[in-house]
Amino acid sequence: DKVQFLATTIARELKKQLATGDLLSEPVPAPLAKIQNQYRYQITIRTDHILRLSAALAQTLPALKKRADVTVSVDVDPLSLL
């Protein structure tokens, strides 16, 4: 529940800052949703404006009130969504 809540919060905040043509998925469990007793969610974003997305992430992520036991990672241009 903690991971899902944080992923939903991140998606909501990013949606406010992204351009109209950018595609932002709803947070969903990752294909391998649980690894070593850790739950994973992912948000997929497609944009032609990488600088705007980078600025939105730089503003949004540090401002989050996240728990010490939750980690957020960003993968730009992933080779795989696993």
Short mmCIF file of the C-alpha atoms (twelve columns), coordinates in Angstrom:
data_MODEL
# 
_entry.id   MODEL 
# 
loop_
_atom_site.group_PDB 
_atom_site.id 
_atom_site.type_symbol 
_atom_site.label_atom_id 
_atom_site.label_alt_id 
_atom_site.label_comp_id 
_atom_site.label_asym_id 
_atom_site.label_seq_id 
_atom_site.Cartn_x 
_atom_site.Cartn_y 
_atom_site.Cartn_z 
_atom_site.pdbx_PDB_model_num 
ATOM 1  C CA . ASP A 1  0.000  0.000   0.000   1 
ATOM 2  C CA . LYS A 2  2.873  2.401   0.795   1 
ATOM 3  C CA . VAL A 3  4.500  1.891   -2.597  1 
ATOM 4  C CA . GLN A 4  1.211  2.208   -4.475  1 
ATOM 5  C CA . PHE A 5  0.335  5.405   -2.594  1 
ATOM 6  C CA . LEU A 6  3.715  6.990   -3.342  1 
ATOM 7  C CA . ALA A 7  3.559  6.003   -7.017  1 
ATOM 8  C CA . THR A 8  0.071  7.521   -7.289  1 
ATOM 9  C CA . THR A 9  1.274  10.718  -5.622  1 
ATOM 10 C CA . ILE A 10 4.241  11.000  -7.994  1 
ATOM 11 C CA . ALA A 11 2.027  10.444  -11.056 1 
ATOM 12 C CA . ARG A 12 -0.484 13.052  -9.872  1 
ATOM 13 C CA . GLU A 13 2.224  15.667  -9.278  1 
ATOM 14 C CA . LEU A 14 3.983  14.975  -12.587 1 
ATOM 15 C CA . LYS A 15 0.705  15.155  -14.511 1 
ATOM 16 C CA . LYS A 16 0.305  18.763  -13.323 1 
ATOM 17 C CA . GLN A 17 3.672  19.720  -14.826 1 
ATOM 18 C CA . LEU A 18 3.843  17.797  -18.091 1 
ATOM 19 C CA . ALA A 19 2.847  19.083  -21.519 1 
ATOM 20 C CA . THR A 20 -0.513 18.215  -23.048 1 
ATOM 21 C CA . GLY A 21 0.980  15.801  -25.595 1 
ATOM 22 C CA . ASP A 22 3.031  13.852  -23.045 1 
ATOM 23 C CA . LEU A 23 1.812  10.362  -22.153 1 
ATOM 24 C CA . LEU A 24 1.783  9.382   -18.488 1 
ATOM 25 C CA . SER A 25 0.547  5.952   -17.454 1 
ATOM 26 C CA . GLU A 26 -1.254 5.213   -14.241 1 
ATOM 27 C CA . PRO A 27 0.978  3.559   -11.632 1 
ATOM 28 C CA . VAL A 28 0.835  -0.204  -12.074 1 
ATOM 29 C CA . PRO A 29 2.604  -3.111  -10.415 1 
ATOM 30 C CA . ALA A 30 5.856  -3.867  -12.222 1 
ATOM 31 C CA . PRO A 31 5.940  -7.083  -14.294 1 
ATOM 32 C CA . LEU A 32 7.945  -8.600  -11.448 1 
ATOM 33 C CA . ALA A 33 5.829  -6.978  -8.759  1 
ATOM 34 C CA . LYS A 34 7.667  -8.464  -5.802  1 
ATOM 35 C CA . ILE A 35 11.372 -9.238  -5.584  1 
ATOM 36 C CA . GLN A 36 13.087 -10.263 -2.345  1 
ATOM 37 C CA . ASN A 37 10.035 -9.259  -0.330  1 
ATOM 38 C CA . GLN A 38 10.005 -5.761  -1.874  1 
ATOM 39 C CA . TYR A 39 7.033  -4.512  -3.892  1 
ATOM 40 C CA . ARG A 40 7.567  -2.564  -7.104  1 
ATOM 41 C CA . TYR A 41 5.347  -0.172  -9.058  1 
ATOM 42 C CA . GLN A 42 6.137  1.641   -12.256 1 
ATOM 43 C CA . ILE A 43 4.993  4.727   -14.102 1 
ATOM 44 C CA . THR A 44 5.735  5.014   -17.818 1 
ATOM 45 C CA . ILE A 45 6.160  8.465   -19.332 1 
ATOM 46 C CA . ARG A 46 6.595  9.249   -23.031 1 
ATOM 47 C CA . THR A 47 7.627  12.740  -24.023 1 
ATOM 48 C CA . ASP A 48 9.435  14.705  -26.698 1 
ATOM 49 C CA . HIS A 49 10.453 17.254  -24.049 1 
ATOM 50 C CA . ILE A 50 13.102 15.500  -21.933 1 
ATOM 51 C CA . LEU A 51 14.321 18.751  -20.372 1 
ATOM 52 C CA . ARG A 52 10.809 19.606  -19.170 1 
ATOM 53 C CA . LEU A 53 10.407 16.086  -17.772 1 
ATOM 54 C CA . SER A 54 13.796 16.273  -16.051 1 
ATOM 55 C CA . ALA A 55 12.852 19.596  -14.467 1 
ATOM 56 C CA . ALA A 56 9.500  18.195  -13.313 1 
ATOM 57 C CA . LEU A 57 11.216 15.175  -11.745 1 
ATOM 58 C CA . ALA A 58 13.865 17.371  -10.113 1 
ATOM 59 C CA . GLN A 59 11.129 19.479  -8.553  1 
ATOM 60 C CA . THR A 60 8.716  16.682  -7.605  1 
ATOM 61 C CA . LEU A 61 10.895 13.920  -6.167  1 
ATOM 62 C CA . PRO A 62 12.801 15.897  -3.495  1 
ATOM 63 C CA . ALA A 63 9.549  17.504  -2.292  1 
ATOM 64 C CA . LEU A 64 7.927  14.139  -1.531  1 
ATOM 65 C CA . LYS A 65 7.385  13.046  2.020   1 
ATOM 66 C CA . LYS A 66 8.438  9.450   1.661   1 
ATOM 67 C CA . ARG A 67 9.075  6.813   4.232   1 
ATOM 68 C CA . ALA A 68 12.581 5.578   4.912   1 
ATOM 69 C CA . ASP A 69 11.616 2.067   3.792   1 
ATOM 70 C CA . VAL A 70 10.473 3.204   0.301   1 
ATOM 71 C CA . THR A 71 12.961 3.858   -2.509  1 
ATOM 72 C CA . VAL A 72 12.261 5.751   -5.732  1 
ATOM 73 C CA . SER A 73 14.401 5.215   -8.809  1 
ATOM 74 C CA . VAL A 74 14.182 6.766   -12.264 1 
ATOM 75 C CA . ASP A 75 15.301 4.993   -15.426 1 
ATOM 76 C CA . VAL A 76 15.595 7.267   -18.436 1 
ATOM 77 C CA . ASP A 77 15.436 5.434   -21.761 1 
ATOM 78 C CA . PRO A 78 15.137 1.922   -20.301 1 
ATOM 79 C CA . LEU A 79 16.143 -1.073  -22.378 1 
ATOM 80 C CA . SER A 80 13.462 -3.179  -20.728 1 
ATOM 81 C CA . LEU A 81 10.489 -2.523  -18.469 1 
ATOM 82 C CA . LEU A 82 11.249 -5.516  -16.251 1 
# 
